[in-house]
Coordinates of C-alpha atoms and ligand atoms in Angstrom, one line a residue:
M297 CA -41.7 -155.0 110.1
S298 CA -44.1 -154.7 112.9
N299 CA -45.1 -151.3 112.8
Q300 CA -44.7 -149.7 109.2
S301 CA -46.1 -147.1 109.8
S302 CA -44.7 -144.8 112.1
Y303 CA -41.3 -147.0 110.4
F304 CA -43.0 -145.7 107.2
R305 CA -43.6 -142.4 108.4
R306 CA -40.4 -141.7 110.0
L307 CA -38.7 -143.1 106.1
F308 CA -41.1 -140.3 104.2
A309 CA -40.3 -137.1 106.4
K310 CA -36.3 -138.1 105.8
R311 CA -36.8 -138.8 102.1
T312 CA -38.9 -135.8 102.1
V313 CA -36.1 -133.3 103.7
F314 CA -33.5 -135.3 101.2
I315 CA -35.2 -134.9 98.1
L316 CA -36.1 -131.4 98.9
V317 CA -32.5 -130.5 99.1
A318 CA -31.6 -132.4 96.8
T319 CA -33.6 -130.2 94.2
V320 CA -32.7 -127.2 95.5
A321 CA -29.1 -128.0 94.9
I322 CA -29.2 -129.7 91.0
I323 CA -31.1 -126.1 90.5
F324 CA -28.9 -124.6 91.8
S325 CA -25.5 -126.4 89.9
S326 CA -27.4 -126.2 86.5
I327 CA -28.3 -122.9 87.1
T328 CA -24.7 -121.4 88.6
A329 CA -23.2 -124.3 85.4
N330 CA -24.9 -122.1 83.1
F331 CA -24.5 -118.6 84.3
A332 CA -20.9 -116.9 84.3
Q333 CA -20.2 -117.6 88.1
V334 CA -19.4 -114.3 90.1
T335 CA -16.6 -116.1 92.7
S336 CA -14.6 -113.6 95.1
D337 CA -10.5 -115.0 95.5
K338 CA -8.6 -113.1 98.2
I339 CA -5.5 -111.5 96.1
N340 CA -3.1 -110.4 98.7
D341 CA -5.6 -109.9 101.0
K342 CA -7.9 -107.3 98.6
E343 CA -10.5 -109.1 98.3
V344 CA -11.6 -109.3 94.5
S345 CA -14.1 -110.6 91.8
R346 CA -13.8 -113.3 88.9
T347 CA -16.2 -114.3 86.3
I348 CA -15.7 -118.0 85.0
A349 CA -17.5 -118.0 81.6
P350 CA -20.3 -120.5 81.6
V351 CA -19.5 -123.8 79.8
V352 CA -20.3 -125.6 76.6
S353 CA -22.6 -128.2 77.9
T354 CA -22.1 -132.0 76.2
E355 CA -25.9 -132.6 76.7
S356 CA -27.0 -129.4 74.6
L357 CA -24.6 -130.3 71.7
S358 CA -26.4 -134.0 71.6
K359 CA -29.8 -131.9 72.3
H360 CA -29.3 -130.0 68.8
I361 CA -27.4 -132.8 67.0
K362 CA -30.4 -135.2 67.7
H363 CA -33.1 -132.7 66.8
L364 CA -32.0 -131.3 63.2
A365 CA -30.0 -135.2 62.4
S366 CA -33.5 -136.2 63.0
S367 CA -35.5 -138.1 60.1
D368 CA -38.6 -135.2 60.6
L369 CA -35.7 -132.7 59.3
Q370 CA -35.5 -135.3 56.3
G371 CA -32.1 -133.7 56.0
R372 CA -32.2 -130.2 55.4
R373 CA -31.7 -130.2 51.8
S374 CA -31.9 -125.7 51.1
G375 CA -35.4 -124.8 49.5
T376 CA -37.5 -127.8 51.4
E377 CA -39.3 -127.8 54.7
G378 CA -37.0 -130.0 56.4
C379 CA -34.2 -126.8 56.1
E380 CA -37.5 -123.8 57.1
K381 CA -37.6 -126.5 60.0
A382 CA -34.0 -126.1 61.3
A383 CA -34.0 -122.4 60.5
E384 CA -36.9 -122.2 62.5
Y385 CA -35.3 -124.4 65.1
I386 CA -32.0 -122.1 65.3
I387 CA -34.2 -118.8 65.3
A388 CA -36.6 -120.3 68.8
Q389 CA -32.6 -121.2 70.3
F390 CA -31.2 -118.4 69.6
K391 CA -34.8 -116.3 70.7
Q392 CA -34.1 -118.6 74.2
Y393 CA -30.8 -116.8 74.4
G394 CA -32.3 -113.1 74.0
V395 CA -29.7 -112.8 70.5
K396 CA -31.0 -110.4 68.3
P397 CA -32.4 -110.6 64.6
G398 CA -29.0 -110.6 62.5
S399 CA -30.2 -109.5 59.2
G400 CA -31.8 -106.8 57.7
E401 CA -34.9 -108.6 57.1
G402 CA -35.0 -109.8 61.0
F403 CA -33.0 -113.1 61.6
L404 CA -33.7 -115.0 58.3
Q405 CA -32.0 -113.8 55.3
G406 CA -33.3 -114.7 52.3
F407 CA -32.0 -115.8 49.2
E408 CA -33.0 -117.5 45.6
F409 CA -31.0 -119.9 43.8
I410 CA -31.6 -122.9 41.1
A411 CA -33.0 -125.9 42.7
G412 CA -34.2 -127.8 39.8
V413 CA -34.7 -128.0 36.5
K414 CA -38.0 -129.6 34.8
Q415 CA -39.6 -129.7 30.9
G416 CA -41.6 -127.3 29.7
Q417 CA -44.9 -128.2 28.1
N418 CA -43.1 -127.2 24.7
T419 CA -40.5 -129.4 24.6
S420 CA -40.9 -131.5 21.8
L421 CA -38.6 -133.8 19.2
K422 CA -40.1 -134.4 15.5
A423 CA -38.3 -135.7 12.6
K424 CA -39.1 -136.0 8.6
S425 CA -36.9 -138.7 7.2
A426 CA -36.7 -140.3 4.0
G427 CA -40.4 -138.3 3.6
Q428 CA -42.0 -140.2 7.0
D429 CA -42.7 -137.8 9.7
I430 CA -41.7 -139.1 13.1
E431 CA -42.1 -138.2 16.5
F432 CA -39.8 -138.8 19.6
Q433 CA -41.0 -139.5 23.0
L434 CA -40.1 -137.6 26.0
S435 CA -38.0 -138.6 28.4
Q436 CA -38.0 -142.4 26.4
D437 CA -36.7 -141.3 22.8
F438 CA -35.2 -138.2 24.0
Q439 CA -34.4 -135.8 27.4
P440 CA -32.7 -132.6 27.3
Y441 CA -30.3 -132.4 29.8
N442 CA -30.0 -130.1 32.6
F443 CA -27.3 -127.8 30.9
S444 CA -29.6 -127.2 28.0
S445 CA -30.8 -124.3 27.0
S446 CA -34.3 -123.5 25.6
G447 CA -35.2 -122.5 22.2
S448 CA -36.2 -123.9 18.4
V449 CA -33.7 -125.6 15.8
S450 CA -33.7 -127.4 12.9
G451 CA -32.3 -129.2 10.5
Q452 CA -29.4 -131.5 9.1
I453 CA -27.8 -133.6 11.3
V454 CA -23.9 -134.6 11.3
L455 CA -22.5 -137.3 12.8
A456 CA -19.2 -135.8 15.0
G457 CA -18.0 -138.9 16.4
Y458 CA -17.9 -139.0 20.5
G459 CA -17.7 -134.9 20.2
I460 CA -13.8 -135.1 21.7
S461 CA -11.5 -132.7 20.3
A462 CA -7.9 -133.5 22.3
P463 CA -5.2 -131.6 20.0
G464 CA -3.1 -132.4 23.4
I465 CA -3.2 -136.5 23.0
N466 CA -3.6 -136.5 18.9
Y467 CA -8.1 -136.8 18.9
D468 CA -9.9 -135.3 17.1
D469 CA -13.3 -135.6 15.6
Y470 CA -13.5 -132.4 14.6
S471 CA -10.5 -132.1 12.4
K472 CA -12.6 -132.9 9.1
I473 CA -15.9 -131.4 8.9
D474 CA -17.8 -128.2 10.1
V475 CA -20.6 -128.4 11.9
K476 CA -21.3 -124.9 11.7
D477 CA -25.4 -123.8 11.9
K478 CA -25.4 -128.1 12.1
I479 CA -27.5 -130.3 14.5
V480 CA -24.5 -132.7 15.8
M481 CA -25.0 -135.8 17.3
L482 CA -22.2 -137.4 19.3
L483 CA -21.7 -141.4 19.6
P484 CA -21.4 -142.8 23.6
F485 CA -18.0 -141.7 25.1
S486 CA -15.3 -142.6 23.7
P487 CA -13.2 -145.0 21.7
E488 CA -12.3 -146.9 25.1
G489 CA -15.2 -146.6 25.9
N490 CA -17.0 -145.2 29.3
N491 CA -13.0 -145.5 31.1
L492 CA -12.2 -143.3 33.5
H493 CA -9.3 -143.6 33.6
G494 CA -8.1 -143.9 30.3
K495 CA -6.7 -141.3 27.8
F496 CA -9.5 -139.5 27.0
A497 CA -11.9 -140.0 30.8
D498 CA -10.9 -135.7 31.6
Y499 CA -13.7 -135.8 28.1
L500 CA -15.7 -138.1 29.2
S501 CA -18.2 -135.4 30.1
A502 CA -21.5 -134.5 28.0
R503 CA -20.8 -130.5 30.0
R504 CA -17.4 -130.4 27.5
K505 CA -18.5 -132.2 24.7
A506 CA -21.2 -129.1 24.8
L507 CA -18.7 -126.0 25.2
T508 CA -16.5 -128.5 22.2
A509 CA -20.1 -128.4 19.7
R510 CA -20.8 -124.5 21.2
E511 CA -17.4 -124.2 20.4
R512 CA -17.8 -125.0 16.8
G513 CA -20.8 -123.7 15.8
A514 CA -23.0 -125.9 16.2
K515 CA -26.6 -124.6 16.7
A516 CA -27.7 -127.6 19.2
V517 CA -26.0 -131.6 20.1
I518 CA -27.4 -134.5 20.6
F519 CA -26.1 -137.3 22.6
I520 CA -26.3 -140.9 21.6
S521 CA -27.2 -142.8 25.0
E522 CA -26.5 -146.9 25.4
A523 CA -30.5 -147.5 26.4
D524 CA -32.5 -148.1 24.2
N525 CA -35.3 -146.5 26.2
L526 CA -34.1 -143.9 28.0
K527 CA -36.8 -145.2 31.6
D528 CA -34.2 -147.7 31.9
I529 CA -30.9 -145.5 32.5
R530 CA -31.0 -143.9 36.0
T531 CA -29.3 -140.2 35.0
R532 CA -27.3 -138.6 38.0
D533 CA -27.5 -134.6 36.7
D534 CA -24.2 -132.5 38.5
G535 CA -26.4 -130.3 40.3
N536 CA -25.3 -127.3 38.0
Y537 CA -28.4 -126.3 36.2
S538 CA -26.4 -123.4 34.6
D539 CA -27.2 -122.8 30.9
A540 CA -24.1 -124.7 28.6
G541 CA -25.0 -122.2 25.9
I542 CA -26.5 -124.8 23.7
I543 CA -29.6 -127.4 23.0
A544 CA -28.1 -130.4 24.4
L545 CA -30.0 -133.5 24.3
R546 CA -29.6 -137.0 25.6
M547 CA -31.3 -139.8 22.6
S548 CA -32.3 -143.2 22.9
K549 CA -30.2 -146.0 20.7
R550 CA -33.5 -147.2 19.3
A551 CA -34.0 -143.3 17.9
A552 CA -31.1 -143.0 16.9
N553 CA -30.9 -146.1 15.3
E554 CA -34.4 -144.8 13.1
L555 CA -32.5 -142.1 12.2
L556 CA -29.2 -143.3 11.5
K557 CA -30.8 -145.9 9.1
S558 CA -31.2 -143.1 6.8
A559 CA -28.0 -143.1 5.7
G560 CA -27.7 -146.9 5.7
K561 CA -25.5 -146.3 9.1
N562 CA -26.3 -148.0 13.3
V563 CA -24.9 -147.4 16.4
D564 CA -23.1 -150.3 17.3
G565 CA -21.2 -150.3 13.6
L566 CA -20.1 -146.8 13.7
Q567 CA -18.7 -147.5 17.2
K568 CA -16.4 -149.8 15.6
S569 CA -15.7 -147.7 12.8
G570 CA -13.9 -144.8 14.7
S571 CA -10.0 -144.5 14.3
E572 CA -7.1 -144.0 16.7
T573 CA -7.3 -140.2 15.4
G574 CA -11.0 -139.3 16.0
L575 CA -13.5 -139.7 13.0
G576 CA -12.5 -141.5 10.4
E577 CA -15.4 -140.5 7.8
T578 CA -18.0 -137.4 7.6
I579 CA -21.3 -138.6 8.4
T580 CA -24.2 -136.3 6.7
L581 CA -27.5 -138.1 7.3
D582 CA -29.3 -135.2 4.5
K583 CA -32.1 -137.3 4.4
V584 CA -33.5 -136.4 7.7
N585 CA -34.5 -133.1 8.6
L586 CA -35.0 -132.6 12.5
A587 CA -37.3 -130.2 14.8
I588 CA -36.1 -129.5 18.1
N589 CA -38.0 -127.3 20.7
T590 CA -36.7 -127.5 24.4
E591 CA -38.1 -125.8 27.0
V592 CA -35.8 -126.0 29.3
V593 CA -37.8 -124.4 32.6
R594 CA -35.2 -123.5 35.9
E595 CA -37.0 -124.1 39.2
V596 CA -36.0 -121.2 41.1
R597 CA -36.7 -121.9 44.8
K598 CA -35.8 -120.0 48.3
T599 CA -34.0 -120.3 51.3
Y600 CA -32.3 -118.6 53.7
N601 CA -29.4 -117.8 56.2
V602 CA -30.1 -117.8 60.2
L603 CA -28.4 -114.5 61.7
G604 CA -28.5 -113.6 65.1
L605 CA -26.7 -111.0 66.7
L606 CA -24.7 -110.2 70.0
E607 CA -23.6 -106.8 70.5
G608 CA -20.2 -105.0 71.8
V609 CA -20.9 -102.9 74.9
D610 CA -17.9 -101.1 74.0
E611 CA -19.3 -98.1 72.2
K612 CA -16.6 -97.8 69.7
L613 CA -15.4 -101.4 69.4
K614 CA -19.2 -103.0 68.5
K615 CA -19.5 -101.3 65.5
E616 CA -16.6 -104.2 64.7
V617 CA -17.8 -107.6 64.4
I618 CA -16.4 -111.0 64.7
V619 CA -19.0 -113.7 62.6
L620 CA -19.1 -117.2 63.9
G621 CA -20.8 -119.6 61.0
A622 CA -21.8 -123.3 60.5
H623 CA -23.8 -124.2 57.5
Y624 CA -27.0 -126.1 58.9
D625 CA -28.7 -127.1 55.2
H626 CA -28.0 -130.5 54.2
L627 CA -28.3 -133.0 51.3
G628 CA -31.9 -134.1 51.8
M629 CA -32.4 -137.3 50.4
G630 CA -29.8 -137.3 48.4
G631 CA -28.8 -135.8 45.2
A632 CA -25.6 -135.1 43.0
E633 CA -23.5 -134.6 46.0
S634 CA -24.7 -137.8 48.1
L635 CA -21.9 -140.4 47.7
A636 CA -24.1 -143.4 48.3
V637 CA -25.0 -144.0 44.2
G638 CA -28.0 -145.6 44.2
V639 CA -29.1 -144.9 47.9
E640 CA -32.5 -142.9 48.1
G641 CA -32.8 -142.3 52.0
I642 CA -32.9 -139.3 54.1
H643 CA -29.0 -138.3 54.3
H644 CA -29.4 -137.4 57.8
G645 CA -26.1 -134.8 57.7
A646 CA -25.6 -135.3 62.0
D647 CA -21.5 -134.3 61.4
D648 CA -22.4 -132.3 58.3
N649 CA -22.9 -129.8 59.3
A650 CA -25.5 -130.6 62.3
S651 CA -22.1 -130.7 64.9
G652 CA -21.3 -127.5 63.2
T653 CA -24.4 -125.9 63.7
A654 CA -24.6 -127.0 67.6
G655 CA -21.8 -125.7 68.1
L656 CA -23.0 -122.5 67.0
L657 CA -26.1 -122.6 69.1
E658 CA -24.4 -122.8 72.2
L659 CA -21.9 -120.5 71.6
A660 CA -24.7 -117.9 71.5
R661 CA -26.0 -119.6 74.9
V662 CA -22.6 -119.5 76.5
L663 CA -21.5 -116.0 74.6
S664 CA -24.5 -114.0 75.2
E665 CA -24.2 -115.1 78.8
N666 CA -21.0 -113.6 79.0
K667 CA -21.6 -110.7 77.1
Q668 CA -20.0 -107.8 79.1
T669 CA -17.0 -109.3 78.0
L670 CA -17.6 -109.1 74.8
R671 CA -16.4 -105.5 73.4
R672 CA -16.6 -106.2 69.3
S673 CA -20.1 -107.7 68.0
V674 CA -20.4 -111.6 67.5
L675 CA -22.8 -112.5 64.5
F676 CA -23.5 -116.1 65.0
A677 CA -24.8 -117.0 61.0
A678 CA -26.2 -120.9 60.4
F679 CA -25.5 -120.3 56.2
S680 CA -27.9 -122.1 53.7
G681 CA -26.7 -123.6 50.7
E682 CA -23.4 -125.0 51.2
E683 CA -23.3 -127.9 49.9
L684 CA -24.9 -126.5 46.1
G685 CA -21.6 -124.7 46.2
L686 CA -21.1 -121.7 49.6
L687 CA -24.3 -120.4 47.7
G688 CA -25.3 -118.8 51.7
S689 CA -22.1 -117.2 52.8
A690 CA -21.3 -116.1 49.2
H691 CA -24.2 -114.0 49.1
Y692 CA -23.9 -112.3 53.0
V693 CA -20.3 -111.0 51.5
N694 CA -21.5 -110.3 47.5
K695 CA -25.2 -108.8 48.3
S696 CA -25.9 -108.0 52.1
P697 CA -23.7 -108.7 54.9
S698 CA -24.9 -107.5 58.2
F699 CA -21.5 -105.4 58.9
P700 CA -19.5 -103.4 56.8
L701 CA -16.9 -106.4 55.2
S702 CA -14.2 -103.8 56.3
Q703 CA -15.5 -103.8 60.0
T704 CA -15.4 -107.7 59.8
V705 CA -12.9 -108.8 62.7
A706 CA -12.7 -112.2 61.2
M707 CA -15.1 -115.2 60.4
L708 CA -14.5 -118.6 62.7
N709 CA -16.1 -121.7 60.3
M710 CA -17.9 -124.9 62.1
D711 CA -17.9 -128.2 59.4
M712 CA -17.6 -131.5 60.4
I713 CA -16.4 -130.9 64.3
G714 CA -18.3 -134.2 65.1
R715 CA -16.0 -137.1 65.0
M716 CA -12.5 -136.3 65.9
K717 CA -10.4 -139.2 65.9
S718 CA -7.3 -139.6 68.3
D719 CA -7.4 -136.0 69.3
N720 CA -7.3 -134.6 65.9
L721 CA -8.0 -131.7 65.2
V722 CA -7.8 -129.9 61.2
V723 CA -7.6 -125.9 61.8
G724 CA -7.2 -124.1 58.5
G725 CA -7.1 -120.5 57.0
I726 CA -3.6 -120.1 60.0
G727 CA -2.0 -118.6 57.5
T728 CA -4.9 -115.7 56.5
S729 CA -3.7 -114.0 60.1
P730 CA -0.1 -114.1 61.9
Q731 CA -1.6 -113.9 64.8
W732 CA -3.7 -117.4 64.3
K733 CA -0.8 -119.9 64.7
I734 CA -0.1 -118.3 68.5
M735 CA -2.9 -117.7 69.2
V736 CA -4.9 -121.6 68.8
E737 CA -1.5 -123.0 69.9
E738 CA -1.7 -121.3 72.6
L739 CA -5.4 -122.9 73.4
N740 CA -4.6 -125.7 72.6
K741 CA -2.0 -126.5 75.8
A742 CA -5.4 -126.2 78.3
R743 CA -6.6 -128.4 75.0
G744 CA -3.8 -131.1 73.6
F745 CA -5.2 -131.4 70.9
V746 CA -3.6 -132.7 68.1
L747 CA -3.5 -129.9 65.7
K748 CA -2.9 -130.2 61.6
L749 CA -3.0 -126.7 60.9
Q750 CA -3.3 -125.3 57.2
E751 CA -2.3 -122.5 56.2
D752 CA -4.7 -121.6 53.2
G753 CA -7.8 -119.8 54.2
Y754 CA -10.1 -121.5 50.7
G755 CA -11.5 -124.7 51.1
P756 CA -14.6 -126.2 50.7
S757 CA -17.2 -124.3 52.7
D758 CA -17.7 -121.1 54.2
H759 CA -15.0 -119.6 55.8
A760 CA -14.0 -118.8 51.5
S761 CA -16.4 -116.4 51.0
F762 CA -15.1 -114.8 53.5
Y763 CA -11.6 -114.9 53.0
G764 CA -12.0 -114.2 49.1
K765 CA -12.6 -111.0 51.0
D766 CA -10.0 -110.3 52.6
I767 CA -11.1 -111.4 56.0
P768 CA -8.6 -114.3 58.0
V769 CA -10.4 -116.9 58.9
L770 CA -9.8 -120.0 60.6
F771 CA -11.5 -122.9 60.1
F772 CA -12.1 -125.7 62.2
F773 CA -12.5 -129.6 61.1
T774 CA -12.6 -133.1 62.4
G775 CA -11.4 -134.9 58.9
V776 CA -13.7 -136.6 56.6
H777 CA -14.8 -140.3 57.5
D778 CA -16.7 -143.4 55.9
D779 CA -20.3 -141.9 56.3
Y780 CA -19.7 -138.6 54.8
H781 CA -22.7 -137.8 52.3
K782 CA -23.9 -141.0 53.2
P783 CA -27.7 -141.6 54.8
T784 CA -25.7 -143.5 57.3
D785 CA -23.8 -140.1 59.0
T786 CA -26.4 -140.2 62.1
A787 CA -26.1 -139.0 65.7
D788 CA -25.6 -141.3 67.4
R789 CA -22.0 -141.6 66.4
I790 CA -20.8 -138.0 67.0
N791 CA -18.4 -137.5 69.1
V792 CA -19.9 -134.6 71.7
V793 CA -17.4 -135.0 74.4
S794 CA -14.6 -134.0 71.8
E795 CA -16.8 -131.5 70.5
Q796 CA -17.3 -129.7 73.8
A797 CA -13.9 -129.1 74.1
I798 CA -13.6 -128.2 69.8
V799 CA -16.6 -125.4 70.5
T800 CA -14.9 -124.1 73.8
M801 CA -12.1 -123.5 71.7
V802 CA -13.9 -121.2 69.3
Q803 CA -15.6 -119.8 72.4
E804 CA -12.1 -118.7 73.3
I805 CA -10.9 -117.3 70.8
T806 CA -14.3 -115.3 70.2
T807 CA -13.9 -113.7 73.6
K808 CA -10.8 -112.7 73.3
L809 CA -11.1 -111.2 69.2
A810 CA -13.7 -109.5 71.0
S811 CA -12.8 -107.9 74.2
Q812 CA -9.1 -107.2 72.9
D813 CA -7.7 -103.9 71.8
A814 CA -6.6 -104.4 69.0
R815 CA -8.1 -106.2 66.0
I816 CA -6.4 -109.0 64.3
E817 CA -4.4 -108.3 60.7
F818 CA -5.1 -110.1 57.3
T819 CA -2.3 -110.9 55.3
R820 CA -3.2 -113.6 52.4
A821 CA -1.8 -116.9 53.2
K822 CA 1.2 -118.4 51.6
V823 CA -0.1 -121.6 50.0
E824 CA 2.7 -123.9 48.8
G825 CA 2.6 -125.2 45.4
E826 CA -0.7 -125.3 44.0
R827 CA -2.1 -128.3 45.9
R828 CA -4.8 -126.1 45.9
Q829 CA -5.0 -126.4 42.2
M830 CA -8.7 -127.8 40.9
N831 CA -8.1 -131.1 39.5
S832 CA -5.2 -132.9 39.0
S833 CA -5.5 -133.0 35.0
F834 CA -4.3 -129.2 34.8
R835 CA -1.1 -128.7 34.0
V836 CA -0.7 -125.9 34.1
Y837 CA -1.2 -122.7 37.1
V838 CA -3.0 -120.1 37.1
G839 CA -3.8 -119.0 40.2
S840 CA -7.2 -117.7 40.2
V841 CA -10.7 -118.1 42.6
P842 CA -14.0 -119.0 41.4
D843 CA -16.8 -118.1 43.0
Y844 CA -19.2 -121.2 42.8
A845 CA -21.9 -119.2 43.9
E846 CA -22.4 -116.6 41.6
Q847 CA -25.1 -117.1 38.6
V848 CA -23.4 -115.2 36.1
E849 CA -23.0 -115.6 32.5
G850 CA -19.2 -115.8 32.6
I851 CA -17.0 -116.8 35.6
K852 CA -16.8 -114.7 38.5
L853 CA -13.5 -114.4 40.5
S854 CA -13.6 -113.8 44.5
G855 CA -9.9 -114.4 44.7
V856 CA -6.6 -114.6 42.7
R857 CA -3.6 -115.9 44.4
P858 CA -0.8 -113.8 45.0
G859 CA 2.3 -113.5 43.1
S860 CA 0.2 -115.9 40.9
P861 CA 0.3 -115.4 37.0
A862 CA -4.1 -114.1 37.3
E863 CA -2.2 -111.7 39.5
K864 CA 0.3 -111.1 37.0
A865 CA -2.1 -110.7 34.5
G866 CA -3.9 -108.0 36.4
L867 CA -7.1 -110.1 37.0
K868 CA -9.0 -109.4 40.1
S869 CA -11.6 -110.2 43.0
G870 CA -15.2 -109.3 40.6
D871 CA -13.7 -109.6 37.5
V872 CA -15.9 -111.9 35.1
I873 CA -14.1 -114.2 33.1
V874 CA -16.0 -114.4 29.8
G875 CA -13.8 -115.1 27.9
L876 CA -10.3 -117.5 27.4
A877 CA -7.4 -118.7 24.6
G878 CA -10.4 -117.8 21.9
K879 CA -13.1 -119.7 23.9
T880 CA -16.4 -118.1 25.3
I881 CA -17.0 -119.1 28.9
K882 CA -20.6 -119.6 30.0
S883 CA -19.8 -120.9 33.2
V884 CA -17.2 -122.5 35.5
Y885 CA -17.6 -126.1 33.6
D886 CA -16.5 -123.8 30.2
Y887 CA -13.3 -122.6 32.4
T888 CA -12.2 -125.6 33.4
Y889 CA -12.5 -127.0 30.6
V890 CA -10.5 -124.7 29.1
L891 CA -8.2 -124.3 31.8
Q892 CA -7.0 -127.6 31.3
E893 CA -6.0 -127.3 27.3
L894 CA -3.7 -124.4 28.5
Q895 CA 0.2 -125.1 27.6
P896 CA 2.1 -123.6 30.3
N897 CA 4.4 -120.4 29.5
Q898 CA 2.0 -120.0 25.5
T899 CA 0.2 -116.6 26.6
V900 CA -3.7 -116.5 26.0
E901 CA -6.6 -113.5 25.4
V902 CA -8.8 -113.1 28.9
I903 CA -11.4 -111.5 28.2
I904 CA -13.0 -109.9 31.3
M905 CA -16.1 -107.3 32.5
R906 CA -14.9 -104.9 34.3
E907 CA -17.6 -102.6 35.8
G908 CA -20.0 -103.3 32.9
Q909 CA -16.8 -102.6 30.5
K910 CA -15.0 -105.7 28.2
V911 CA -11.3 -105.7 29.1
T912 CA -8.7 -107.9 27.7
L913 CA -5.9 -109.3 29.1
Q914 CA -2.8 -111.4 28.6
L915 CA -2.3 -114.4 30.8
T916 CA 0.8 -116.5 31.0
P917 CA -0.1 -120.2 32.2
T918 CA 2.5 -121.6 34.1
A919 CA 4.0 -125.3 34.6
R920 CA 1.5 -127.0 37.2
Q921 CA 4.7 -128.0 40.2
Ligands
ZN1115 ZN1 -20.0 -129.7 55.5

C-alpha cells in the first residue's frame, strides 16, 4: 500500500462513477417499474406501442399491512381513535395516487352505530320484603343486560323455573303459570345446567328466555346468576345492543336468596326441585314487592367508510362503476367477536383485514397509473363496521351509494387474503354472474392457484350487502387460520408473495370489467341444499336473508332466495318482518328463535311492514335437507 492516497483517489473516482450509475439505474427502474411502461415492438415490421400494466408491489403491500396492523392503530375497532388513524392513512395514500374523493361527503362517508351500552344513574332495584326495605347494589347485586329495555316497573315476583318453553322437546316451564304483567324470576341455565351440547342447548341464551317471557306478557325478567357477587364473574355481551323489548336484569344468587327467603325457598333448593317436564310448582313471592328502574343508555358513535374514485375515461361508460372493497376495521382490544376468550390485548388484524385493505391501496395505485385503460369508473371502498355486522357496506348500499346501484357493474371484495396455504384460494360469488367462472379460470392459468370456487353471493363479508341488491360479486379469501380473531393475527405471519399474486388477479379482472364493451350479467346463485342456513338447530328452511345491519324494530330482509318458501310466501328484499307464528319479532334474535320453533310444511302467519303498510302473508317452511 505505499502510496495509498493516489490509490484511494483512483479508487474513489471509480466508485463515485459506479455509485452514480447505479443510483440512476435504480431510480429509473423503480420509476419504470411502477409506471405503465410503454414499449414498442415490431409486428409484421410495423412499429406498435404496447402498455405494460404497473405491477402490484410486495413491498408496498408489506408496508401497508405493517402500518395498519401496528400497535399504534390499536386493532382499528370502529368508532375508536385507532380506526380513525387508519382512515387518515388510507386517505393519504389515495391522495398520493391521485384518487379523487368517492362520496358526496368527500373521502369519508360517515354513519352512526351503537357502540355499547352503559347504565344511566337512575338505574335502581329496591324491594319491600316482609315489611323490610332492601336496596340492591348495581353491578354487585344486579345488572341490566345490554339488550334490556329502559323503564320502571314494580310488582310481585313469580318464579318460572328456568324460563324455558320447548314444546319440541316436551318441556315447558310456563305450562302451569300465568306471568302476565308479572316480574318473572328464572333459575340459571337449565335442568341440565349450562350444557352447551345438551337437549336445552338452544334454549340457554338469555335473549331467548327474555323473548319467551315477553311473549307471555311478563313486564320484566330477572336471571339469577350462580355468583353471589356479580363483580366476581366476567360477562361477555353478545355485541348486539338492540332492545329486546322487555326489562331484563342479571341478579346475584345472594340477592335472589334474600327475596326467596320470604317464601322459605332458596336457589339451590329450587334447582333440585325441578321436574323432567318443567316447573313442578307455581311460586309467587307474594310478601315481596319489587321496584325496578332501568336506564340503559345506548352509546351511539360515528365511524367512516373511506371511498376513493377513479373516473373512467369513456364519456358514456364512466357512469358505470366497479366497486373494489375491503373492510379496514377490526376488533380493537377484543370484545364479543374475539376468539381469544379471557385475553385482553390488541387484536392486530393483519390478515383480517389489513391484508385486504393493503390490496385495495395497491389496486388504487396501479390502476390510477394505468387509468387510460379504464373506460368505466372504479370506486375503492374501505368499509368500517364490518366486524359489527357489515354495517359500512350496508350503509353504502341502503343509504348512500356513490353511483346508482343499477349502474354498479360488479363488486369485488377482498377479506383475509394474506394467509394463503398451498396455493389454495377461495373465490366466492361465482354463481352471481355467468361470466365469472370462465373469467376467473382463464386468469388463473397464469397463476396456478388451487381454486375453491363457491357459488353463493351471500357470505360473512361486505360483498353480501351488494349481492342483496342484485349486483354480481366476487369474494377473495385465503381461509381461516388459528390466529383468526386473536391478538396473534400479526403482520409477520402474512404471506405477501401470494397476496401479490391474488391482488394482481383482482387488478386483471377489474381492468377487464372496466374496459370491455358489455357489462357482465347478473344471476341469482343457485345454492345447493340449505347449507347457508344460519345454524344447524333449524328443522326448517325458509330462504330469507336478514339484513343484520339495519337497526329497525323487527328484522329487515336484504333478500330472499330464488324458489324458497320465503319467495313463495311473497316476501321480498326490503320487507321488515314484525311478527311470525303469532310471536312479535323485534330483532334478528327473536327471528332466529322463532324460526327454530317452526315445523316443516306447517303454514304460519308472517306479518311484515312494507312501505309503511302492515301486510300478513302465509309462509310454509320446508324441511331442512
Ligand atoms: Zn374480516
